[in-house]
Amino acid sequence: MANTHLSALAMFVITIALTVSLLRAYFKRLVSYIRNRIQLRRYPENIPRGTFGLPLLGESLQFIASYRSHTSPDAFINERRSRYGRVFTTHLFGKPTVMSMDAEVNRFILNNDGRLFVPDYPSSIQQLMGKWTILMLEGSLHKRLHGLLATFFKSDDLKEHLLPYIEAFVQQQMDTWNVNTTIYVEEETKRMSFKLVAKVLLGLDPGQTVETLQAECHNYVAGAMSLPINLPGTTFHSSLRSRSRIAELTRQIMNDRETRARELGPCVQLKLHMDMLGALMEDRKAASAIKQQVEEPQPSNNIIDDMENEVGPFDCKRRMTGRRPRSKLAENSDAQNGSMTEEIITDNIVSFFFPSEDSVGMLMTLSVKYISESPRALQQLREENINFLEKYKGERLTWRHYFMELTFTQKVLNETLRLANITKGVIRKSLVDVHVKDFVIPKGWATFVFFRGVHLDEAIYEDAQIFNPWRWEEKVLSSHYTPFGGGPRLCAGIDISRLMAVVFLHHLVTRYEWEMSEVDSLTQFPFLKLAKKLPINILRAYNNDR
């Protein structure tokens, strides 16, 4: 009986809390809607044409319904583009929004990130990503962090280090494929790509930890477009718990590495970990050393004090021990001053799992879908890779071989990225009234830089809805092709993603022949997915041993 009363009381409290949260959200939207309506009167001629749709709801339901469709995902966009042009006003997810499918306007917005625009994402994504993630940071700290990560991910040494692991991840997974069986490509590629992600971010090798981590990441990403209500039983609450567990694993690995460094002492040069966590920790270590030199106490007249500060050649360990734990306040202060704190490192490792959980795997999956539907492209792809295999048989391959020699394979990936639009676009918020072309984007409004609208524009790409890798034999303007974003926030992991996809396609077409077991279709919201996970039947297998 007591347990029944407690359960009823708990449900009552949760219901009240949920009601209050919804009422607060409704009131905020109401105030925002009224304010935006008033703001519209200030710019009656210069704001892009469009409509706010229904009071409070805006046009969010129409947008979501369109992109949940298997048959006409671009109906919402196409209708408004034909009525208002490539730049139009709408109201999405509680905010007045300027949606741009104009390549030049998009380039202007991306290149002015941090000056005229800042990132602007739904509250659920902001909370899941973390306060210090590079995706949300602005100013000097963002510039420093992006520079550090871009240098790390573009490093030739990193690509050379990862190539044997990528080869192993791909071949080990393919070794489980048998002739006359059906495999689900989306599931297989995500297993391969997640092993790479875990290796790149945390230096983890395949095993139970990585499998558990993948399950947590899947749950973590699930809350991206949910209502940001942190109550037991909600999707958002479950996602936050998974985020906490991923963060705890990151801190544990970080502490293990720091403990080992303290045990060995600063006189021993530890081998640098070739992963993102290692790069961030090394940056923090270097910055700490510089700060320590600057703050080194000056010689005093007190002989005892001088002896306390002195460290001899056999005392390397002493300086590392007895370190007081940093308070949250101190960590926050350091972060504000641009120092690489534990929280900054953790937030960025965790947030990088967010896009990585799907993006590389979907690139590989969709490339299989498109070449399976284009026999001519598959034949040329197979011929190029068989010739490549025979040319370098018995030789040790480097990442340059894959990038420089497999030119048609690169065209297949370019076309897959253009047609699939794994990242549909990015959202920014204007810091001031922004004048671009003949438009004004009011201060505080969201701007949806819609890559998909440019990539599928018939005025830019002939037969834009058709998979045609040969179109990449001609140069394409950079503003017309932005699958990885652009400007100061250009995705740092481009090269690693492409390397994984090239290696995968190489082994696929030289080891197997297959056929689609049934037609599969794409859903676009909230993330790109295949309805049936792309089932294929393995017809023949070949030995492509080097």
XYZ file of C-alpha atoms in Angstrom:
546
model
C 0.000 0.000 0.000
C 2.783 2.420 0.943
C 4.561 1.687 -2.320
C 1.338 2.396 -4.244
C 0.939 5.775 -2.550
C 4.578 6.653 -3.237
C 4.209 5.727 -6.916
C 1.045 7.811 -7.207
C 2.762 10.750 -5.505
C 5.770 10.448 -7.832
C 3.507 10.424 -10.903
C 1.628 13.461 -9.562
C 4.891 15.391 -9.053
C 6.127 14.446 -12.541
C 2.807 15.486 -14.094
C 2.912 18.861 -12.344
C 6.528 19.429 -13.363
C 5.756 18.497 -16.966
C 2.730 20.804 -17.053
C 4.747 23.716 -15.663
C 7.515 23.100 -18.214
C 5.034 23.046 -21.103
C 3.290 26.199 -19.865
C 6.643 28.007 -19.578
C 7.585 26.926 -23.083
C 4.173 28.037 -24.396
C 4.460 31.438 -22.692
C 7.979 31.993 -24.048
C 6.815 31.165 -27.547
C 3.829 33.471 -27.198
C 6.019 36.386 -26.121
C 8.503 35.616 -28.899
C 5.744 35.377 -31.495
C 4.268 38.761 -30.507
C 7.722 40.395 -30.461
C 8.527 39.024 -33.902
C 5.216 40.203 -35.319
C 6.006 43.712 -34.069
C 9.527 43.449 -35.498
C 8.136 42.538 -38.913
C 6.549 45.986 -39.177
C 9.994 47.633 -38.838
C 11.238 46.038 -42.047
C 8.146 45.731 -44.267
C 10.100 45.822 -47.538
C 13.551 44.384 -46.881
C 12.851 41.183 -44.973
C 12.734 38.193 -47.358
C 9.211 37.351 -48.420
C 7.444 34.482 -46.707
C 5.015 33.662 -43.950
C 5.120 32.841 -40.233
C 2.374 30.260 -40.642
C 0.128 29.407 -37.693
C 0.345 31.417 -34.471
C 2.927 29.906 -32.095
C 3.362 26.723 -34.150
C 4.689 28.545 -37.184
C 5.447 26.156 -40.050
C 7.313 23.549 -38.040
C 4.685 20.830 -38.515
C 4.663 21.280 -42.300
C 8.471 21.214 -42.391
C 8.688 18.013 -40.309
C 5.876 16.303 -42.245
C 7.627 17.040 -45.530
C 10.957 15.607 -44.430
C 9.371 12.529 -42.908
C 7.957 11.700 -46.330
C 9.584 8.913 -48.356
C 8.279 10.262 -51.662
C 8.455 14.066 -51.588
C 10.803 15.275 -48.814
C 11.437 18.629 -50.484
C 7.770 19.576 -50.934
C 7.938 22.223 -48.181
C 11.064 23.828 -49.659
C 10.053 23.599 -53.316
C 6.653 25.172 -52.735
C 8.099 28.180 -50.915
C 11.027 28.574 -53.284
C 8.661 28.741 -56.264
C 6.522 31.296 -54.430
C 9.142 33.479 -52.692
C 12.533 32.683 -54.227
C 15.704 31.044 -52.926
C 15.699 33.142 -49.726
C 12.456 33.299 -47.751
C 11.059 33.898 -44.270
C 9.387 31.186 -42.218
C 8.901 30.276 -38.557
C 10.534 27.022 -37.412
C 10.915 25.476 -33.952
C 9.704 28.573 -32.132
C 11.884 31.111 -33.978
C 11.490 33.464 -36.941
C 13.809 31.984 -39.550
C 15.297 33.116 -42.831
C 15.913 30.042 -44.959
C 18.570 30.414 -47.636
C 19.164 28.211 -50.670
C 21.174 30.933 -52.386
C 24.814 29.847 -52.759
C 26.221 33.383 -52.459
C 24.096 34.263 -49.431
C 25.149 30.988 -47.800
C 28.823 31.728 -48.410
C 28.401 35.212 -46.922
C 26.773 33.807 -43.766
C 29.356 31.028 -43.297
C 32.313 33.371 -43.848
C 30.954 35.896 -41.338
C 30.565 33.402 -38.522
C 31.668 35.034 -35.269
C 31.312 38.561 -36.640
C 27.716 38.846 -37.842
C 26.402 35.383 -36.949
C 26.779 32.793 -34.184
C 25.569 29.166 -33.934
C 21.931 28.744 -32.985
C 20.567 25.291 -32.297
C 17.453 23.960 -30.516
C 17.721 23.869 -26.729
C 17.812 20.059 -26.694
C 20.928 19.968 -28.901
C 22.648 22.725 -26.924
C 22.184 20.858 -23.648
C 23.268 17.532 -25.124
C 26.373 19.005 -26.756
C 27.595 20.853 -23.674
C 28.535 24.418 -22.823
C 32.126 24.231 -24.096
C 31.710 22.261 -27.313
C 33.398 23.784 -30.361
C 30.012 23.751 -32.112
C 28.728 26.401 -29.686
C 31.884 28.346 -28.810
C 32.590 31.790 -30.189
C 35.533 34.175 -30.356
C 39.169 33.461 -29.511
C 38.531 30.161 -27.711
C 36.688 28.771 -30.732
C 39.440 29.987 -33.056
C 42.126 28.353 -30.935
C 40.254 25.074 -30.522
C 39.302 24.843 -34.195
C 42.898 25.532 -35.225
C 44.175 22.836 -32.879
C 41.676 20.215 -34.065
C 42.034 21.096 -37.748
C 45.801 20.653 -37.475
C 45.333 17.329 -35.682
C 42.728 15.842 -38.044
C 44.493 16.998 -41.225
C 47.851 15.672 -40.067
C 49.544 13.268 -42.481
C 50.888 11.380 -39.466
C 47.353 10.766 -38.183
C 46.125 9.429 -41.524
C 49.175 7.172 -41.780
C 48.629 5.999 -38.188
C 44.930 5.241 -38.748
C 45.134 3.523 -42.144
C 46.094 0.041 -40.784
C 43.258 0.254 -38.262
C 40.766 1.300 -40.946
C 41.896 -1.593 -43.156
C 41.484 -3.991 -40.235
C 38.063 -2.653 -39.164
C 36.710 -2.985 -42.725
C 38.174 -6.406 -43.486
C 37.247 -7.941 -40.135
C 33.618 -6.898 -40.579
C 33.510 -8.103 -44.190
C 34.992 -11.452 -43.151
C 31.650 -12.184 -41.466
C 29.757 -11.855 -44.774
C 28.910 -15.149 -46.450
C 27.764 -15.928 -49.973
C 23.991 -16.395 -50.421
C 23.216 -14.426 -47.271
C 21.551 -11.063 -46.772
C 23.365 -8.312 -44.932
C 22.071 -4.919 -43.854
C 24.585 -2.406 -45.095
C 23.616 0.416 -42.733
C 24.176 -1.789 -39.688
C 27.500 -3.120 -41.013
C 28.971 0.248 -41.958
C 27.994 1.786 -38.625
C 29.844 -0.982 -36.789
C 32.950 -0.314 -38.894
C 32.800 3.453 -38.659
C 32.132 3.534 -34.922
C 35.275 1.497 -34.276
C 37.163 4.228 -36.148
C 35.406 7.008 -34.215
C 36.275 5.374 -30.870
C 39.882 4.993 -32.015
C 40.200 8.578 -33.287
C 38.553 10.239 -30.298
C 39.654 8.099 -27.343
C 42.263 5.668 -28.687
C 40.043 2.667 -27.879
C 40.514 -0.710 -29.545
C 37.508 -2.882 -30.505
C 35.971 -4.790 -27.622
C 33.212 -4.706 -25.040
C 33.931 -1.093 -24.050
C 33.454 0.101 -27.632
C 30.260 -1.937 -28.058
C 28.811 -0.470 -24.851
C 29.923 2.992 -25.921
C 28.168 2.604 -29.283
C 24.899 1.710 -27.564
C 25.245 4.750 -25.294
C 25.973 7.008 -28.278
C 22.916 5.749 -30.131
C 20.776 6.608 -27.116
C 22.584 9.937 -26.688
C 21.802 11.067 -30.234
C 18.149 9.969 -29.960
C 17.284 12.988 -27.796
C 18.484 15.578 -30.329
C 15.045 16.687 -31.510
C 13.047 15.752 -28.426
C 11.397 18.182 -26.041
C 14.102 19.358 -23.598
C 12.237 18.103 -20.531
C 14.596 16.400 -18.107
C 12.191 14.134 -16.270
C 12.413 10.348 -15.746
C 10.762 8.474 -18.581
C 11.406 11.106 -21.240
C 13.688 10.580 -24.244
C 15.638 13.690 -23.311
C 16.310 12.444 -19.777
C 17.555 9.121 -21.150
C 19.840 10.927 -23.623
C 21.317 13.099 -20.882
C 22.080 10.009 -18.804
C 23.892 8.429 -21.751
C 25.796 11.655 -22.245
C 26.902 11.545 -18.603
C 28.167 7.982 -19.003
C 30.162 8.881 -22.138
C 31.624 11.880 -20.301
C 32.535 9.698 -17.324
C 34.374 7.240 -19.587
C 36.281 10.150 -21.135
C 37.287 11.477 -17.710
C 38.331 7.990 -16.620
C 40.659 7.586 -19.632
C 42.008 11.097 -19.065
C 42.686 10.389 -15.384
C 44.348 7.064 -16.205
C 46.738 8.804 -18.582
C 47.495 11.568 -16.089
C 48.080 9.030 -13.314
C 50.553 7.153 -15.487
C 52.321 10.417 -16.313
C 52.620 11.282 -12.595
C 53.910 7.806 -11.763
C 56.647 8.038 -14.378
C 57.387 11.680 -13.572
C 57.914 14.705 -15.824
C 61.476 13.617 -16.645
C 60.096 10.706 -18.718
C 58.787 11.705 -22.132
C 55.571 9.761 -22.692
C 54.586 8.736 -26.206
C 51.930 11.105 -27.534
C 48.551 9.404 -27.938
C 47.426 9.677 -31.561
C 43.832 10.545 -30.749
C 41.768 13.664 -30.155
C 41.885 13.265 -26.381
C 45.680 13.086 -26.557
C 45.859 16.237 -28.687
C 43.679 18.198 -26.251
C 45.572 16.927 -23.199
C 48.911 17.747 -24.818
C 47.699 21.293 -25.523
C 46.610 21.674 -21.898
C 49.946 20.334 -20.696
C 51.905 22.757 -22.900
C 49.769 25.731 -21.822
C 50.150 24.728 -18.153
C 53.938 24.559 -18.509
C 54.056 28.055 -20.010
C 51.760 29.404 -17.304
C 53.925 27.771 -14.613
C 57.046 29.397 -16.033
C 55.364 32.799 -16.051
C 54.134 32.372 -12.469
C 57.392 30.831 -11.139
C 58.161 32.554 -7.818
C 61.084 34.957 -7.769
C 64.076 34.191 -5.473
C 63.451 35.448 -1.953
C 65.657 36.221 1.004
C 64.184 33.278 2.860
C 66.575 30.313 2.458
C 63.966 27.810 3.650
C 61.402 29.026 1.071
C 64.020 28.755 -1.668
C 64.818 25.193 -0.605
C 61.087 24.299 -0.689
C 60.772 25.609 -4.251
C 63.931 23.908 -5.491
C 63.633 20.711 -7.539
C 66.726 18.647 -8.135
C 67.453 16.072 -10.850
C 66.094 13.213 -8.706
C 62.957 15.091 -7.643
C 61.043 15.084 -10.946
C 58.171 13.156 -9.397
C 57.752 15.529 -6.476
C 56.416 18.412 -8.540
C 53.678 16.183 -9.948
C 52.424 14.753 -6.667
C 50.197 16.377 -4.125
C 48.296 18.298 -6.798
C 45.134 19.787 -5.356
C 41.940 19.054 -7.247
C 40.595 21.990 -9.216
C 37.272 23.445 -8.117
C 34.448 23.962 -10.619
C 34.734 27.717 -10.105
C 38.445 27.629 -10.919
C 37.817 25.420 -13.964
C 35.126 27.804 -15.229
C 37.414 30.797 -14.697
C 40.209 29.078 -16.614
C 37.834 28.245 -19.471
C 36.680 31.850 -19.698
C 40.332 32.860 -19.974
C 40.939 30.412 -22.812
C 42.613 27.613 -20.816
C 42.016 23.991 -21.856
C 40.083 22.730 -18.837
C 38.868 19.221 -18.162
C 35.308 20.342 -18.881
C 36.261 21.760 -22.288
C 38.054 18.534 -23.180
C 35.150 16.363 -22.032
C 32.452 18.446 -23.761
C 34.314 18.331 -27.054
C 35.053 14.614 -26.980
C 31.408 13.861 -26.147
C 30.004 16.269 -28.749
C 32.201 14.776 -31.488
C 30.449 11.450 -30.938
C 27.194 13.240 -31.828
C 27.697 13.745 -35.611
C 30.168 10.870 -35.949
C 27.618 8.301 -34.765
C 25.869 8.488 -38.145
C 27.754 10.548 -40.714
C 30.650 8.300 -41.851
C 28.514 5.168 -41.761
C 25.769 6.822 -43.809
C 28.287 8.055 -46.388
C 29.440 4.468 -46.932
C 25.892 3.081 -46.901
C 24.505 5.563 -49.402
C 27.445 5.156 -51.745
C 26.512 1.431 -51.896
C 22.876 2.342 -52.578
C 23.721 4.709 -55.428
C 26.279 2.492 -57.190
C 23.909 -0.487 -56.853
C 21.301 1.557 -58.727
C 23.842 2.634 -61.384
C 25.421 -0.415 -63.130
C 27.678 1.779 -65.278
C 29.111 3.568 -62.223
C 29.592 0.257 -60.382
C 31.427 -1.256 -63.365
C 33.840 1.694 -63.656
C 34.370 1.759 -59.897
C 35.177 -1.965 -59.840
C 37.564 -1.698 -62.801
C 39.463 1.199 -61.202
C 39.861 -0.632 -57.904
C 40.852 -3.982 -59.447
C 43.527 -2.192 -61.510
C 44.673 -0.417 -58.336
C 44.854 -3.754 -56.494
C 46.918 -5.391 -59.236
C 49.236 -2.384 -59.615
C 50.212 -2.323 -55.936
C 49.949 -6.023 -55.115
C 52.474 -6.885 -52.438
C 53.278 -3.251 -51.675
C 52.558 -1.336 -48.500
C 49.849 1.220 -49.265
C 49.697 4.706 -47.773
C 46.754 7.036 -47.500
C 48.156 8.959 -50.501
C 47.684 5.897 -52.715
C 43.986 5.840 -51.897
C 43.523 9.587 -52.317
C 45.641 10.150 -55.434
C 45.085 6.980 -57.451
C 41.387 6.194 -56.952
C 40.048 9.267 -58.737
C 36.708 7.817 -59.858
C 36.119 6.463 -56.349
C 36.526 10.042 -55.095
C 33.977 11.219 -57.670
C 31.512 8.603 -56.408
C 31.910 9.954 -52.879
C 31.547 13.573 -54.050
C 28.307 12.720 -55.801
C 27.018 10.706 -52.841
C 27.599 13.660 -50.526
C 25.909 16.073 -52.953
C 22.845 13.928 -53.608
C 22.333 12.510 -50.107
C 23.007 15.670 -48.076
C 23.851 13.846 -44.857
C 24.110 17.310 -43.291
C 21.179 19.312 -44.640
C 22.444 22.636 -43.354
C 23.418 24.685 -40.322
C 21.544 27.244 -38.236
C 22.976 30.627 -37.289
C 21.652 33.629 -35.338
C 22.245 37.199 -36.498
C 24.029 39.436 -33.970
C 22.921 42.630 -35.718
C 20.611 43.625 -38.553
C 22.472 42.030 -41.465
C 22.211 43.421 -44.984
C 22.984 40.860 -47.698
C 22.045 41.316 -51.350
C 18.670 43.091 -51.248
C 17.602 41.554 -47.938
C 17.741 42.414 -44.250
C 18.055 39.610 -41.720
C 16.844 41.158 -38.434
C 18.956 40.947 -35.305
C 18.228 37.824 -33.265
C 16.592 35.867 -36.077
C 17.646 32.354 -36.996
C 19.114 31.744 -40.438
C 18.952 28.242 -41.868
C 21.840 27.852 -44.318
C 20.288 25.051 -46.352
C 23.024 23.117 -48.181
C 20.528 20.642 -49.620
C 18.697 23.404 -51.476
C 21.898 24.392 -53.326
C 23.071 20.815 -53.980
C 19.738 19.902 -55.606
C 19.302 23.151 -57.540
C 18.674 22.397 -61.228
C 20.136 25.783 -62.176
C 23.491 24.668 -60.715
C 23.502 20.896 -61.321
C 21.918 19.477 -64.451
C 19.545 16.625 -63.567
C 20.280 17.353 -59.926
C 18.198 14.422 -58.628
C 20.185 11.896 -60.684
C 23.306 10.130 -59.393
C 26.011 11.152 -61.858
C 29.621 10.880 -60.610
C 30.942 11.936 -64.043
C 29.730 15.479 -63.414
C 32.806 15.836 -61.153
C 35.102 15.693 -64.165
C 34.465 19.434 -64.361
C 35.257 21.936 -61.625
C 32.491 23.036 -59.293
C 32.481 26.344 -57.444
C 33.228 25.896 -53.742
C 30.090 27.864 -52.822
C 28.017 25.332 -54.791
C 29.337 22.347 -52.839
C 29.352 22.472 -49.029
C 28.691 18.974 -47.617
C 31.068 19.707 -44.732
C 30.016 23.316 -44.134
C 32.344 26.223 -44.707
C 34.009 29.309 -43.277
C 35.650 29.210 -39.825
C 33.541 26.185 -38.858
C 34.479 23.926 -41.757
C 34.383 20.317 -40.509
C 37.843 19.303 -39.315
C 37.395 15.574 -39.954
C 36.895 15.661 -43.748
C 40.029 13.707 -44.633
C 39.484 10.928 -42.078
C 35.847 10.453 -43.185
C 36.826 10.201 -46.837
C 39.719 7.844 -46.114
C 37.401 5.430 -44.304
C 34.854 5.573 -47.151
C 37.477 5.060 -49.899
C 39.002 2.043 -48.142
C 35.526 0.571 -47.611
C 34.518 0.939 -51.271
C 37.847 -0.486 -52.424
C 37.417 -3.681 -50.420
C 33.716 -3.956 -51.197
C 34.014 -3.917 -54.997
C 37.160 -6.079 -55.118
C 35.872 -8.718 -52.713
C 32.160 -9.054 -53.471
C 29.401 -9.048 -56.034
C 25.934 -8.340 -54.710
C 22.419 -7.277 -55.574
C 19.809 -5.239 -53.768
C 17.409 -7.627 -52.075
C 14.638 -5.006 -52.172
C 14.153 -1.344 -52.957
C 14.902 0.907 -49.998
C 13.894 4.516 -49.389
C 15.285 7.432 -47.390
C 13.733 9.394 -44.562
C 15.194 12.827 -43.872
C 13.971 13.849 -40.402
C 15.416 14.194 -37.853
C 18.427 12.425 -39.385
C 19.041 10.679 -42.676
C 18.015 7.016 -42.428
C 17.170 4.124 -44.729
C 13.780 2.625 -44.007
C 15.030 -0.990 -44.326
C 18.747 -0.422 -43.548
C 19.685 -1.308 -47.160
C 19.539 -5.121 -47.383
C 21.766 -6.687 -50.072
C 22.318 -10.311 -51.108
C 25.958 -11.446 -51.395
C 26.285 -13.340 -54.710
C 30.017 -13.974 -55.021
C 33.136 -13.485 -52.926
C 36.716 -13.107 -54.152
C 40.109 -13.206 -52.473
C 41.773 -9.793 -52.769
C 44.755 -10.574 -50.524
C 47.720 -8.387 -51.246
